[in-house]
mmCIF file of C-alpha atoms and ligand atoms in Angstrom:
data_model
loop_
_atom_site.group_PDB
_atom_site.id
_atom_site.type_symbol
_atom_site.label_atom_id
_atom_site.label_comp_id
_atom_site.label_asym_id
_atom_site.label_seq_id
_atom_site.Cartn_x
_atom_site.Cartn_y
_atom_site.Cartn_z
ATOM 1 C CA MET A 133 62.882 70.857 -102.419
ATOM 2 C CA ALA A 134 59.603 71.402 -100.572
ATOM 3 C CA THR A 135 59.636 72.066 -96.805
ATOM 4 C CA PHE A 136 57.268 70.241 -94.440
ATOM 5 C CA ILE A 137 57.064 71.176 -90.760
ATOM 6 C CA VAL A 138 54.956 69.187 -88.294
ATOM 7 C CA LEU A 139 53.740 71.082 -85.213
ATOM 8 C CA LEU A 140 53.345 68.619 -82.365
ATOM 9 C CA GLY A 141 51.751 69.373 -79.007
ATOM 10 C CA PRO A 142 48.654 68.889 -76.863
ATOM 11 C CA PRO A 143 45.269 70.542 -77.443
ATOM 12 C CA GLY A 144 45.323 74.272 -76.727
ATOM 13 C CA VAL A 145 49.108 74.625 -76.667
ATOM 14 C CA GLY A 146 49.130 77.085 -79.592
ATOM 15 C CA LYS A 147 49.688 74.933 -82.705
ATOM 16 C CA GLY A 148 47.067 76.745 -84.790
ATOM 17 C CA THR A 149 48.236 80.180 -83.635
ATOM 18 C CA GLN A 150 51.850 79.421 -84.551
ATOM 19 C CA ALA A 151 50.964 77.597 -87.782
ATOM 20 C CA LYS A 152 49.211 80.700 -89.147
ATOM 21 C CA ILE A 153 52.203 82.927 -88.315
ATOM 22 C CA LEU A 154 54.775 80.459 -89.701
ATOM 23 C CA SER A 155 52.772 79.873 -92.853
ATOM 24 C CA ASP A 156 52.756 83.645 -93.541
ATOM 25 C CA ARG A 157 56.426 84.108 -92.689
ATOM 26 C CA LYS A 158 57.652 81.088 -94.653
ATOM 27 C CA GLY A 159 55.185 81.227 -97.541
ATOM 28 C CA LEU A 160 54.048 77.670 -96.896
ATOM 29 C CA ALA A 161 50.504 76.255 -96.883
ATOM 30 C CA HIS A 162 48.833 75.758 -93.481
ATOM 31 C CA ILE A 163 47.153 72.378 -93.164
ATOM 32 C CA SER A 164 45.057 71.925 -90.019
ATOM 33 C CA SER A 165 43.271 68.576 -89.800
ATOM 34 C CA GLY A 166 40.892 70.002 -87.167
ATOM 35 C CA ASP A 167 39.979 72.972 -89.413
ATOM 36 C CA LEU A 168 39.406 70.606 -92.361
ATOM 37 C CA PHE A 169 37.055 68.475 -90.261
ATOM 38 C CA ARG A 170 35.216 71.589 -88.988
ATOM 39 C CA GLU A 171 34.798 72.802 -92.570
ATOM 40 C CA ASN A 172 33.274 69.437 -93.501
ATOM 41 C CA ILE A 173 30.945 69.629 -90.505
ATOM 42 C CA LYS A 174 29.858 73.144 -91.530
ATOM 43 C CA ASN A 175 29.208 71.947 -95.109
ATOM 44 C CA GLN A 176 27.375 68.864 -93.797
ATOM 45 C CA THR A 177 29.406 66.425 -95.881
ATOM 46 C CA GLU A 178 29.475 62.692 -95.167
ATOM 47 C CA LEU A 179 33.020 63.078 -93.788
ATOM 48 C CA GLY A 180 31.812 65.926 -91.575
ATOM 49 C CA ARG A 181 28.998 63.812 -90.143
ATOM 50 C CA LEU A 182 31.396 60.966 -89.377
ATOM 51 C CA ALA A 183 34.065 63.275 -87.875
ATOM 52 C CA GLN A 184 31.520 65.015 -85.647
ATOM 53 C CA THR A 185 30.665 61.775 -83.836
ATOM 54 C CA PHE A 186 34.297 61.444 -82.722
ATOM 55 C CA MET A 187 35.164 65.124 -82.225
ATOM 56 C CA SER A 188 32.197 65.822 -79.959
ATOM 57 C CA LYS A 189 33.525 63.144 -77.564
ATOM 58 C CA GLY A 190 37.141 64.340 -77.815
ATOM 59 C CA GLU A 191 38.183 61.107 -79.569
ATOM 60 C CA LEU A 192 40.344 60.833 -82.675
ATOM 61 C CA VAL A 193 38.698 60.393 -86.071
ATOM 62 C CA PRO A 194 39.766 56.982 -87.519
ATOM 63 C CA ASP A 195 43.148 56.904 -89.255
ATOM 64 C CA ASP A 196 41.929 55.794 -92.704
ATOM 65 C CA VAL A 197 39.566 58.733 -93.266
ATOM 66 C CA THR A 198 41.991 61.231 -91.717
ATOM 67 C CA ILE A 199 44.880 60.024 -93.881
ATOM 68 C CA ALA A 200 42.735 60.149 -97.060
ATOM 69 C CA MET A 201 41.658 63.737 -96.241
ATOM 70 C CA ILE A 202 45.263 64.915 -95.740
ATOM 71 C CA LYS A 203 46.493 63.116 -98.840
ATOM 72 C CA ASP A 204 43.898 64.968 -100.876
ATOM 73 C CA ARG A 205 44.811 68.313 -99.259
ATOM 74 C CA LEU A 206 48.536 67.787 -99.944
ATOM 75 C CA SER A 207 47.802 67.340 -103.638
ATOM 76 C CA HIS A 208 46.590 70.964 -103.948
ATOM 77 C CA PRO A 209 48.957 73.295 -105.819
ATOM 78 C CA ASP A 210 49.544 75.575 -102.795
ATOM 79 C CA CYS A 211 51.472 72.711 -101.137
ATOM 80 C CA ARG A 212 54.057 72.549 -103.908
ATOM 81 C CA ASN A 213 56.648 74.432 -101.793
ATOM 82 C CA GLY A 214 55.645 72.586 -98.644
ATOM 83 C CA ALA A 215 53.332 73.030 -95.679
ATOM 84 C CA ILE A 216 52.993 73.591 -91.959
ATOM 85 C CA LEU A 217 51.099 70.568 -90.642
ATOM 86 C CA ASP A 218 48.980 71.371 -87.580
ATOM 87 C CA GLY A 219 47.256 68.459 -85.839
ATOM 88 C CA PHE A 220 48.470 65.789 -88.260
ATOM 89 C CA PRO A 221 49.985 63.253 -87.768
ATOM 90 C CA ARG A 222 48.444 62.248 -84.449
ATOM 91 C CA THR A 223 49.137 58.495 -84.369
ATOM 92 C CA PRO A 224 52.132 56.361 -85.440
ATOM 93 C CA ALA A 225 50.042 55.011 -88.366
ATOM 94 C CA GLN A 226 49.420 58.594 -89.543
ATOM 95 C CA ALA A 227 53.143 59.406 -89.220
ATOM 96 C CA ASP A 228 54.054 56.382 -91.374
ATOM 97 C CA ALA A 229 51.384 57.351 -93.923
ATOM 98 C CA LEU A 230 52.775 60.901 -94.031
ATOM 99 C CA GLU A 231 56.275 59.615 -94.859
ATOM 100 C CA ASP A 232 54.817 57.647 -97.805
ATOM 101 C CA MET A 233 52.708 60.594 -99.012
ATOM 102 C CA LEU A 234 55.634 62.995 -98.914
ATOM 103 C CA LYS A 235 57.794 60.603 -100.927
ATOM 104 C CA GLU A 236 55.177 60.914 -103.680
ATOM 105 C CA PHE A 237 55.599 64.700 -103.548
ATOM 106 C CA SER A 238 59.420 64.304 -103.342
ATOM 107 C CA GLY A 239 59.417 65.778 -99.866
ATOM 108 C CA ARG A 240 60.046 64.713 -96.287
ATOM 109 C CA VAL A 241 59.330 65.995 -92.792
ATOM 110 C CA ASP A 242 62.069 68.569 -92.187
ATOM 111 C CA ALA A 243 61.460 69.490 -88.542
ATOM 112 C CA VAL A 244 59.019 68.797 -85.720
ATOM 113 C CA PRO A 245 58.706 71.589 -83.150
ATOM 114 C CA GLN A 246 57.094 69.992 -80.071
ATOM 115 C CA ILE A 247 55.319 72.747 -78.138
ATOM 116 C CA THR A 248 54.775 71.994 -74.449
ATOM 117 C CA ALA A 249 52.699 73.493 -71.619
ATOM 118 C CA PRO A 250 51.204 72.102 -68.397
ATOM 119 C CA MET A 251 47.589 70.883 -68.232
ATOM 120 C CA ASP A 252 46.240 73.871 -66.242
ATOM 121 C CA ALA A 253 47.559 76.309 -68.868
ATOM 122 C CA LEU A 254 45.982 74.262 -71.679
ATOM 123 C CA ILE A 255 42.595 74.245 -69.950
ATOM 124 C CA GLU A 256 42.770 77.978 -69.270
ATOM 125 C CA ARG A 257 43.683 78.746 -72.878
ATOM 126 C CA MET A 258 40.886 76.628 -74.339
ATOM 127 C CA SER A 259 38.239 77.972 -71.989
ATOM 128 C CA GLY A 260 39.042 81.537 -73.160
ATOM 129 C CA ARG A 261 39.418 80.690 -76.851
ATOM 130 C CA TRP A 262 37.345 82.241 -79.630
ATOM 131 C CA THR A 263 37.838 80.844 -83.140
ATOM 132 C CA CYS A 264 37.203 82.579 -86.448
ATOM 133 C CA ARG A 265 34.458 81.093 -88.594
ATOM 134 C CA ALA A 266 36.123 81.729 -91.966
ATOM 135 C CA ASN A 267 39.758 80.707 -91.494
ATOM 136 C CA GLY A 268 40.236 79.254 -88.016
ATOM 137 C CA HIS A 269 42.231 82.159 -86.509
ATOM 138 C CA SER A 270 42.436 81.739 -82.709
ATOM 139 C CA PHE A 271 41.868 84.517 -80.165
ATOM 140 C CA ASN A 272 41.706 84.476 -76.391
ATOM 141 C CA THR A 273 39.766 86.741 -74.065
ATOM 142 C CA LYS A 274 42.727 86.852 -71.656
ATOM 143 C CA PHE A 275 45.896 86.299 -73.686
ATOM 144 C CA ASN A 276 45.123 87.447 -77.216
ATOM 145 C CA PRO A 277 41.860 89.424 -77.406
ATOM 146 C CA PRO A 278 40.472 90.498 -80.788
ATOM 147 C CA LYS A 279 40.441 94.259 -81.415
ATOM 148 C CA LEU A 280 36.645 94.152 -81.688
ATOM 149 C CA GLU A 281 34.730 91.639 -79.532
ATOM 150 C CA GLY A 282 33.301 88.752 -81.581
ATOM 151 C CA VAL A 283 35.046 89.757 -84.829
ATOM 152 C CA CYS A 284 38.225 88.305 -86.412
ATOM 153 C CA ASP A 285 41.045 90.889 -86.758
ATOM 154 C CA TYR A 286 42.264 89.273 -89.993
ATOM 155 C CA ASP A 287 39.162 88.586 -92.071
ATOM 156 C CA GLY A 288 36.262 90.253 -90.230
ATOM 157 C CA SER A 289 34.370 86.969 -89.822
ATOM 158 C CA GLU A 290 32.381 85.980 -86.731
ATOM 159 C CA LEU A 291 34.193 84.417 -83.743
ATOM 160 C CA PHE A 292 32.666 81.346 -82.088
ATOM 161 C CA GLN A 293 33.466 78.981 -79.203
ATOM 162 C CA ARG A 294 34.228 75.417 -80.256
ATOM 163 C CA ASP A 295 31.837 72.681 -79.034
ATOM 164 C CA ASP A 296 34.788 70.536 -77.954
ATOM 165 C CA ASP A 297 36.174 73.309 -75.693
ATOM 166 C CA LYS A 298 33.850 72.297 -72.816
ATOM 167 C CA VAL A 299 35.999 71.364 -69.808
ATOM 168 C CA GLU A 300 35.030 67.657 -69.807
ATOM 169 C CA THR A 301 35.779 67.261 -73.529
ATOM 170 C CA VAL A 302 39.023 69.224 -73.171
ATOM 171 C CA LYS A 303 40.182 66.829 -70.427
ATOM 172 C CA ARG A 304 39.389 63.837 -72.653
ATOM 173 C CA ARG A 305 41.266 65.418 -75.593
ATOM 174 C CA ILE A 306 44.337 65.946 -73.420
ATOM 175 C CA GLN A 307 44.160 62.316 -72.237
ATOM 176 C CA VAL A 308 43.827 61.115 -75.851
ATOM 177 C CA TYR A 309 46.911 63.175 -76.728
ATOM 178 C CA PHE A 310 48.967 61.465 -74.006
ATOM 179 C CA ASP A 311 47.655 57.979 -74.891
ATOM 180 C CA GLN A 312 47.678 58.077 -78.683
ATOM 181 C CA THR A 313 49.790 61.003 -79.936
ATOM 182 C CA SER A 314 52.679 61.240 -77.451
ATOM 183 C CA PRO A 315 54.416 58.129 -78.962
ATOM 184 C CA LEU A 316 55.231 60.470 -81.864
ATOM 185 C CA ILE A 317 57.606 62.380 -79.567
ATOM 186 C CA SER A 318 60.035 59.463 -79.455
ATOM 187 C CA TYR A 319 59.285 58.600 -83.112
ATOM 188 C CA TYR A 320 60.470 62.015 -84.315
ATOM 189 C CA ARG A 321 63.268 62.197 -81.729
ATOM 190 C CA GLU A 322 64.668 58.934 -83.128
ATOM 191 C CA HIS A 323 64.445 60.442 -86.629
ATOM 192 C CA ASP A 324 66.384 63.469 -85.313
ATOM 193 C CA LYS A 325 63.579 65.858 -86.240
ATOM 194 C CA LEU A 326 62.267 66.903 -82.810
ATOM 195 C CA VAL A 327 62.911 70.323 -81.251
ATOM 196 C CA GLU A 328 61.343 71.140 -77.884
ATOM 197 C CA ILE A 329 59.695 74.544 -77.551
ATOM 198 C CA ASP A 330 58.453 76.056 -74.289
ATOM 199 C CA GLY A 331 54.825 76.944 -75.045
ATOM 200 C CA LEU A 332 54.404 78.948 -71.835
ATOM 201 C CA GLN A 333 56.176 81.919 -73.407
ATOM 202 C CA SER A 334 54.281 84.697 -75.163
ATOM 203 C CA ILE A 335 52.998 84.046 -78.702
ATOM 204 C CA GLU A 336 55.843 86.182 -80.150
ATOM 205 C CA GLN A 337 58.491 84.388 -78.080
ATOM 206 C CA VAL A 338 57.198 80.963 -79.147
ATOM 207 C CA THR A 339 57.378 82.030 -82.814
ATOM 208 C CA LYS A 340 60.920 83.291 -82.302
ATOM 209 C CA ALA A 341 61.968 80.027 -80.619
ATOM 210 C CA ILE A 342 60.488 77.934 -83.437
ATOM 211 C CA LEU A 343 62.079 80.056 -86.160
ATOM 212 C CA SER A 344 65.490 79.928 -84.533
ATOM 213 C CA ALA A 345 65.222 76.147 -84.113
ATOM 214 C CA LEU A 346 64.165 75.543 -87.714
ATOM 215 C CA ASN A 347 67.026 74.713 -89.920
ATOM 216 C CA VAL A 348 64.958 75.303 -93.051
HETATM 217 P P1 AP5 B 463 42.242 70.199 -83.496
HETATM 218 O O1 AP5 B 463 41.392 71.223 -84.062
HETATM 219 O O2 AP5 B 463 43.545 69.886 -84.122
HETATM 220 O O3 AP5 B 463 42.432 70.511 -81.970
HETATM 221 P P2 AP5 B 463 43.651 70.228 -80.956
HETATM 222 O O4 AP5 B 463 44.833 69.497 -81.403
HETATM 223 O O5 AP5 B 463 42.933 69.635 -79.827
HETATM 224 O O6 AP5 B 463 44.280 71.602 -80.733
HETATM 225 P P3 AP5 B 463 43.539 72.947 -80.617
HETATM 226 O O7 AP5 B 463 43.136 73.440 -81.962
HETATM 227 O O8 AP5 B 463 42.491 72.827 -79.562
HETATM 228 O O9 AP5 B 463 44.697 73.860 -80.004
HETATM 229 P P4 AP5 B 463 45.923 74.572 -80.701
HETATM 230 O O10 AP5 B 463 47.174 73.860 -80.262
HETATM 231 O O11 AP5 B 463 45.707 74.748 -82.159
HETATM 232 O O12 AP5 B 463 45.866 75.962 -79.943
HETATM 233 P P5 AP5 B 463 45.456 77.415 -80.443
HETATM 234 O O13 AP5 B 463 46.525 77.993 -81.315
HETATM 235 O O14 AP5 B 463 44.059 77.452 -80.927
HETATM 236 O O15 AP5 B 463 41.425 68.812 -83.423
HETATM 237 C C1 AP5 B 463 40.097 68.783 -82.976
HETATM 238 C C2 AP5 B 463 39.548 67.366 -83.101
HETATM 239 O O16 AP5 B 463 39.573 66.954 -84.484
HETATM 240 C C3 AP5 B 463 40.329 66.269 -82.366
HETATM 241 O O17 AP5 B 463 39.930 66.179 -81.013
HETATM 242 C C4 AP5 B 463 39.937 65.041 -83.180
HETATM 243 O O18 AP5 B 463 38.648 64.602 -82.856
HETATM 244 C C5 AP5 B 463 39.915 65.583 -84.601
HETATM 245 N N1 AP5 B 463 41.218 65.479 -85.261
HETATM 246 C C6 AP5 B 463 42.007 66.512 -85.676
HETATM 247 N N2 AP5 B 463 43.123 66.048 -86.244
HETATM 248 C C7 AP5 B 463 43.052 64.691 -86.200
HETATM 249 C C8 AP5 B 463 43.935 63.665 -86.615
HETATM 250 N N3 AP5 B 463 45.115 63.927 -87.190
HETATM 251 N N4 AP5 B 463 43.534 62.388 -86.408
HETATM 252 C C9 AP5 B 463 42.355 62.102 -85.852
HETATM 253 N N5 AP5 B 463 41.483 63.028 -85.408
HETATM 254 C C10 AP5 B 463 41.831 64.327 -85.574
HETATM 255 O O19 AP5 B 463 45.556 78.200 -79.042
HETATM 256 C C11 AP5 B 463 44.665 77.900 -77.965
HETATM 257 C C12 AP5 B 463 44.303 79.189 -77.216
HETATM 258 O O20 AP5 B 463 45.471 79.695 -76.570
HETATM 259 C C13 AP5 B 463 43.806 80.324 -78.126
HETATM 260 O O21 AP5 B 463 42.824 81.025 -77.427
HETATM 261 C C14 AP5 B 463 45.060 81.193 -78.358
HETATM 262 O O22 AP5 B 463 44.748 82.546 -78.600
HETATM 263 C C15 AP5 B 463 45.803 81.010 -77.028
HETATM 264 N N6 AP5 B 463 47.264 81.013 -77.168
HETATM 265 C C16 AP5 B 463 48.026 80.483 -78.168
HETATM 266 N N7 AP5 B 463 49.346 80.631 -77.908
HETATM 267 C C17 AP5 B 463 49.421 81.274 -76.695
HETATM 268 C C18 AP5 B 463 50.524 81.705 -75.890
HETATM 269 N N8 AP5 B 463 51.796 81.491 -76.258
HETATM 270 N N9 AP5 B 463 50.231 82.322 -74.711
HETATM 271 C C19 AP5 B 463 48.936 82.524 -74.312
HETATM 272 N N10 AP5 B 463 47.854 82.128 -75.052
HETATM 273 C C20 AP5 B 463 48.106 81.505 -76.223
HETATM 274 MG MG1 MG B 464 44.177 74.218 -83.505
#
């Protein structure tokens, strides 16, 4: 049976960083809703234009378009064994939609590592973040610098700073997480899927904690 892992946690906590590592280690697809939106923005699609109006303000993109985008992504052959979901679901409606989608693929959410860190750490991480243009790899000038400034260690593509990493937008994104996404903590706890992970540890330690908590 396919394995689906949902990484839950506020902006900047390290979901993307961990999702890339886990996807390599477990041989599962990495699905990042934020990366999919950024790809659409880069390609100037209609979805990209719509998403940009919400992302630039730090607001969530509406559920219907987000759900349709993920449903399409899950139908790709690389998701046959499962996926690491990074940034989706982000509302109770998205979580319900995910359950229905996975039934169609004869899967279910297996585990939900909830990565936590205090607000000041999140802001510090996002202000030092550099993101890779080709595949969304995350680096940090202080915590995880690339070997060569401005260049991705993994694919050699250019590193850029995200528009929504400005301090004001970051604060709004964190608020939106607490208002709209944090209800998923109790949702997945009630479904016995939630495992709490201390995101203040080093990248390697967080990976180790997630892997030892995963029963898959
Ligand atoms: P999205 O791209 O998903 O952004 P996010 O959830 O705000 O999270 P980030 O990508 O900012 O952080 P991350 O947790 O991935 O951290 P990272 O690993 O990079 O979403 C962007 C926007 O798209 C949303 O605001 C919304 O508008 C829209 N959107 C996306 N999904 C949606 C959905 N489902 N519904 C509706 N709208 C949606 O790490 C951060 C930094 O910290 C990096 O520099 C990294 O190197 C460093 N770092 C990582 N781990 C550690 C560590 N352990 N110690 C020290 N530094 C670390
Ligand atoms: Mg991310």
